[in-house]
Amino acid sequence: MRISINVTDQSWPGALPDGLADVARRAEDAGADTLWLPDHLVQADPTLPPEHDDQLEAYTALGYLAARTSRIRLGTMVSAATFRTPALLVKAVTTLDVLSGGRAWFGVGAGHQAQEAADMGLDLPGTRARLDRLADVLRLARRMWAGDESPFTGSDGLRLERPRCRPAPATPGGPPVLVGGAGERRTLRLVAEHADACNVFDLPDDGATVRHKLAVLADHCADVGRDVATIDRTLSARLAPGTTADELAAKAETAAGWGITHLVLITPRPWDAGALAAVGGAVERVADA
């Protein structure tokens, strides 16, 4: 079981660059596997108070963090496939992988924030078109990382005459790909076909939904001839203020019983030293177990 943090609330008091860098260093020292950032231009977490609306552009911020850390992995949770052109998105995550020495994740999904798209002038077509574009991005990324520069044709008139990716990613074959979303017909099928990881949400139903979604994923994997065990099964869960390391380790153990291999934690306020100390203690306890 791996434990990571997702920095959704970026409203630290005082200087934001120092707050973000301090969280990244503390998370790395605590043994967290990955630091994830949401890929939004405006705050998209509906549980946060209105005054907590700071939101950095993800890939610029991750590049900043790559220069201030040395071990922790870095990625978006997740990038909407439609907000950037496919080649630009692949180049952004490749650049992060190169500059971080092979520590990037490629977190990508179909996208769903209609108000953000309207407010900021971002492209957000209908559900089917977004899923088609997600499939395009996944296929194109593998092609570019393999050095295949032949013409690429995708959905809705997408055509690249000579897609190339130089420098090549530091990670052989490209960064691991996490597909966000748990749609049972298409999204989890795309995970089975193209991704290294999925992401599902922790709901207050004792893991019933999580177990069901993972069973659907296993069926898709069987259809395409893939072992579901090769997919990192991540769970996004909220870390309540005051949670102890023992309580968090118990949460990780429970999630492992549902089939989860990687716990991604979100806080209802900016990450601080106390929350990260609980993460560090839980990482140690999970490793000992």
Coordinates of C-alpha atoms in Angstrom, one line a residue:
M1 CA 0.0 0.0 0.0
R2 CA 1.4 3.4 -1.0
I3 CA 0.2 6.7 0.5
S4 CA 0.2 10.0 -1.4
I5 CA -1.2 13.5 -0.9
N6 CA -3.3 15.6 -3.2
V7 CA -2.8 19.4 -2.6
T8 CA -6.2 20.7 -3.5
D9 CA -6.4 23.6 -1.0
Q10 CA -3.5 26.0 -1.9
S11 CA -4.6 28.9 0.3
W12 CA -1.7 28.9 2.8
P13 CA -1.4 32.0 4.9
G14 CA 1.6 34.2 3.9
A15 CA 3.8 33.5 0.9
L16 CA 2.3 30.7 -1.3
P17 CA 5.6 29.6 -2.9
D18 CA 7.1 28.9 0.4
G19 CA 4.0 27.1 1.7
L20 CA 3.9 24.8 -1.3
A21 CA 7.6 24.1 -1.2
D22 CA 7.5 23.3 2.5
V23 CA 4.6 20.9 2.0
A24 CA 6.5 19.1 -0.8
R25 CA 9.6 18.8 1.3
R26 CA 7.7 17.5 4.3
A27 CA 5.7 15.1 2.2
E28 CA 9.0 13.7 0.7
D29 CA 10.6 13.4 4.2
A30 CA 7.4 11.6 5.4
G31 CA 7.8 9.0 2.7
A32 CA 4.7 9.9 0.7
D33 CA 4.8 8.2 -2.7
T34 CA 3.4 11.1 -4.8
L35 CA 2.4 14.7 -4.5
W36 CA -0.6 15.3 -6.8
L37 CA -2.0 18.7 -7.8
P38 CA -5.5 19.3 -9.3
D39 CA -5.3 20.5 -12.9
H40 CA -7.8 23.4 -12.7
L41 CA -7.6 27.1 -13.3
V42 CA -10.1 27.9 -10.6
Q43 CA -10.7 26.1 -7.3
A44 CA -13.0 23.1 -8.1
D45 CA -13.3 21.5 -4.6
P46 CA -16.9 22.2 -3.6
T47 CA -16.2 21.4 0.1
L48 CA -13.8 24.3 0.6
P49 CA -14.9 27.7 1.8
P50 CA -15.2 30.5 -0.8
E51 CA -12.1 32.3 0.5
H52 CA -9.9 29.3 -0.2
D53 CA -9.9 29.8 -3.9
D54 CA -6.2 30.0 -4.7
Q55 CA -5.4 27.6 -7.6
L56 CA -2.1 27.4 -9.4
E57 CA -1.7 26.2 -13.0
A58 CA -0.6 22.6 -12.4
Y59 CA 2.3 21.9 -14.7
T60 CA 4.0 25.2 -13.9
A61 CA 3.7 24.4 -10.2
L62 CA 4.9 20.8 -10.7
G63 CA 7.9 22.0 -12.5
Y64 CA 8.6 24.3 -9.5
L65 CA 8.3 21.4 -7.2
A66 CA 10.5 19.2 -9.3
A67 CA 13.4 21.6 -8.6
R68 CA 12.7 21.5 -4.9
T69 CA 12.4 17.8 -4.3
S70 CA 14.5 14.8 -5.2
R71 CA 12.5 11.6 -4.6
I72 CA 8.7 12.2 -4.4
R73 CA 6.7 11.5 -7.5
L74 CA 4.7 14.4 -9.1
G75 CA 1.5 14.4 -11.1
T76 CA -1.9 15.8 -11.8
M77 CA -5.1 14.4 -10.3
V78 CA -6.2 14.8 -13.1
S79 CA -5.8 16.8 -16.3
A80 CA -8.8 17.2 -18.5
A81 CA -8.1 15.7 -21.9
T82 CA -9.8 18.6 -23.7
F83 CA -8.3 21.6 -21.9
R84 CA -5.0 21.5 -23.9
T85 CA -4.4 20.1 -27.3
P86 CA -3.3 16.5 -27.1
A87 CA 0.3 17.0 -28.2
L88 CA 0.7 19.9 -25.8
L89 CA -0.6 17.9 -22.9
V90 CA 1.8 15.0 -23.8
K91 CA 4.7 17.4 -24.1
A92 CA 3.9 19.0 -20.7
V93 CA 4.0 15.8 -18.8
T94 CA 7.0 14.6 -20.7
T95 CA 8.8 17.8 -19.8
L96 CA 8.0 17.3 -16.2
D97 CA 9.3 13.7 -16.4
V98 CA 12.6 14.9 -18.0
L99 CA 13.2 17.8 -15.5
S100 CA 12.3 15.7 -12.5
G101 CA 14.5 12.8 -13.5
G102 CA 11.7 10.3 -14.2
R103 CA 9.3 11.2 -11.3
A104 CA 6.2 12.2 -13.3
W105 CA 2.8 10.6 -13.4
F106 CA 0.5 11.3 -16.3
G107 CA -2.9 11.8 -14.6
V108 CA -5.6 12.4 -17.2
G109 CA -9.4 12.1 -17.5
A110 CA -12.3 13.2 -19.6
G111 CA -13.0 16.4 -17.6
H112 CA -16.4 17.5 -16.2
Q113 CA -16.2 21.0 -14.7
A114 CA -18.7 22.9 -16.9
Q115 CA -18.7 26.1 -14.8
E116 CA -14.9 26.3 -14.9
A117 CA -14.9 25.8 -18.6
A118 CA -17.5 28.5 -19.1
D119 CA -15.7 30.9 -16.7
M120 CA -12.3 30.5 -18.2
G121 CA -13.1 29.8 -21.9
L122 CA -11.9 26.2 -21.8
D123 CA -13.1 23.6 -24.3
L124 CA -15.6 21.1 -22.8
P125 CA -17.6 19.3 -25.4
G126 CA -20.3 16.7 -24.6
T127 CA -19.6 13.5 -22.7
R128 CA -19.0 11.3 -25.7
A129 CA -16.7 13.7 -27.4
R130 CA -14.7 14.1 -24.2
L131 CA -14.3 10.4 -23.9
D132 CA -13.2 10.1 -27.5
R133 CA -10.6 12.8 -26.9
L134 CA -9.4 11.0 -23.8
A135 CA -8.9 7.9 -25.9
D136 CA -7.0 9.9 -28.5
V137 CA -4.7 11.4 -25.8
L138 CA -3.9 7.9 -24.4
R139 CA -3.1 6.5 -27.8
L140 CA -1.1 9.5 -28.8
A141 CA 1.0 9.5 -25.6
R142 CA 2.1 5.9 -26.1
R143 CA 2.9 6.6 -29.7
M144 CA 5.0 9.7 -29.0
W145 CA 6.8 8.1 -26.1
A146 CA 7.7 5.1 -28.3
G147 CA 9.3 7.5 -30.9
D148 CA 6.6 6.8 -33.5
E149 CA 6.4 10.0 -35.6
S150 CA 4.0 8.7 -38.2
P151 CA 0.8 10.6 -38.9
F152 CA -1.8 10.3 -36.2
T153 CA -5.6 10.5 -36.8
G154 CA -8.0 10.8 -33.9
S155 CA -11.6 11.8 -33.3
D156 CA -13.4 14.9 -34.5
G157 CA -10.9 15.7 -37.2
L158 CA -7.8 15.5 -35.0
R159 CA -4.8 14.9 -37.2
L160 CA -1.1 15.3 -36.4
E161 CA 1.3 15.1 -39.4
R162 CA 4.4 14.2 -37.5
P163 CA 4.0 14.0 -33.7
R164 CA 7.4 13.8 -32.1
C165 CA 8.6 13.9 -28.5
R166 CA 12.1 15.2 -28.0
P167 CA 13.7 14.9 -25.6
A168 CA 12.3 11.5 -24.8
P169 CA 10.9 11.0 -21.3
A170 CA 13.3 10.0 -18.6
T171 CA 11.0 7.1 -17.7
P172 CA 11.5 4.2 -20.2
G173 CA 8.3 4.0 -22.2
G174 CA 7.0 7.2 -20.7
P175 CA 5.5 8.2 -17.3
P176 CA 2.9 5.8 -15.7
V177 CA -0.6 6.8 -16.8
L178 CA -3.4 7.2 -14.3
V179 CA -6.9 7.6 -15.8
G180 CA -9.3 9.4 -13.5
G181 CA -13.0 8.6 -13.4
A182 CA -15.0 5.5 -12.8
G183 CA -17.5 5.3 -15.6
E184 CA -18.2 1.6 -16.0
R185 CA -18.7 1.4 -19.8
R186 CA -15.9 3.5 -21.3
T187 CA -13.6 5.0 -18.6
L188 CA -12.7 1.8 -16.9
R189 CA -12.4 0.1 -20.3
L190 CA -9.8 2.8 -21.2
V191 CA -8.0 2.0 -17.9
A192 CA -7.9 -1.7 -18.9
E193 CA -6.7 -0.9 -22.4
H194 CA -4.2 1.9 -21.8
A195 CA -3.5 2.9 -18.2
D196 CA -1.2 1.9 -15.4
A197 CA -3.6 3.1 -12.7
C198 CA -7.2 4.0 -12.0
N199 CA -8.7 6.3 -9.4
V200 CA -11.9 5.8 -7.5
F201 CA -13.5 7.8 -4.6
D202 CA -14.0 6.8 -1.0
L203 CA -17.8 6.9 -0.3
P204 CA -19.5 6.3 3.0
D205 CA -20.8 2.9 2.1
D206 CA -18.2 0.6 3.7
G207 CA -16.4 0.1 0.4
A208 CA -19.3 -1.3 -1.5
T209 CA -18.9 1.1 -4.5
V210 CA -15.2 0.7 -4.5
R211 CA -15.4 -3.0 -4.6
H212 CA -18.0 -2.9 -7.4
K213 CA -16.0 -0.5 -9.6
L214 CA -12.9 -2.7 -9.2
A215 CA -14.9 -5.7 -10.1
V216 CA -16.0 -4.0 -13.3
L217 CA -12.4 -3.1 -14.0
A218 CA -11.4 -6.7 -13.5
D219 CA -14.0 -7.8 -16.1
H220 CA -12.7 -5.3 -18.6
C221 CA -9.1 -6.5 -18.0
A222 CA -10.2 -10.1 -18.6
D223 CA -11.8 -9.0 -21.8
V224 CA -8.6 -7.5 -23.1
G225 CA -6.3 -10.2 -21.7
R226 CA -4.8 -8.2 -18.9
D227 CA -4.1 -9.1 -15.3
V228 CA -5.9 -6.5 -13.1
A229 CA -3.1 -6.8 -10.6
T230 CA -0.8 -4.9 -13.1
I231 CA -3.0 -1.8 -12.5
D232 CA -2.3 0.5 -9.5
R233 CA -5.8 0.9 -7.9
T234 CA -5.8 4.3 -6.2
L235 CA -8.5 5.6 -3.8
S236 CA -9.0 9.3 -3.2
A237 CA -10.0 9.8 0.5
R238 CA -10.3 12.8 2.8
L239 CA -8.1 13.1 5.8
A240 CA -10.0 14.6 8.7
P241 CA -8.2 17.1 10.9
G242 CA -6.7 15.4 13.9
T243 CA -6.5 12.0 12.3
T244 CA -3.7 10.0 14.0
A245 CA -1.1 7.9 12.2
D246 CA -2.6 4.7 13.7
E247 CA -6.1 5.7 12.4
L248 CA -4.7 6.5 9.0
A249 CA -2.8 3.2 8.9
A250 CA -6.1 1.4 9.8
K251 CA -7.8 3.2 7.0
A252 CA -5.1 2.0 4.6
E253 CA -5.5 -1.5 5.8
T254 CA -9.3 -1.4 5.3
A255 CA -8.8 0.0 1.8
A256 CA -6.4 -2.7 1.0
G257 CA -9.1 -5.2 1.9
W258 CA -11.3 -3.6 -0.8
G259 CA -8.6 -4.1 -3.4
I260 CA -6.9 -0.7 -3.2
T261 CA -3.2 -0.5 -3.6
H262 CA -2.6 3.2 -3.3
L263 CA -4.3 5.7 -1.0
V264 CA -4.4 9.4 -2.1
L265 CA -5.3 11.8 0.7
I266 CA -7.1 15.1 0.4
T267 CA -7.4 17.6 3.3
P268 CA -10.3 20.0 4.0
R269 CA -7.7 22.8 4.6
P270 CA -4.1 23.4 3.4
W271 CA -1.7 20.6 4.3
D272 CA 0.3 21.4 7.5
A273 CA 3.0 19.8 9.6
G274 CA 0.6 17.9 11.8
A275 CA -1.3 16.2 8.9
L276 CA 2.0 15.3 7.2
A277 CA 3.3 13.9 10.4
A278 CA 0.3 11.6 10.5
V279 CA 1.1 10.6 6.9
G280 CA 4.7 9.8 7.8
G281 CA 3.6 7.7 10.8
A282 CA 1.1 5.8 8.7
V283 CA 3.7 5.2 5.9
E284 CA 6.0 3.6 8.6
R285 CA 3.2 1.4 10.0
V286 CA 2.1 0.2 6.6
A287 CA 5.6 -0.6 5.7
D288 CA 6.1 -2.6 8.9
A289 CA 2.9 -4.4 8.3

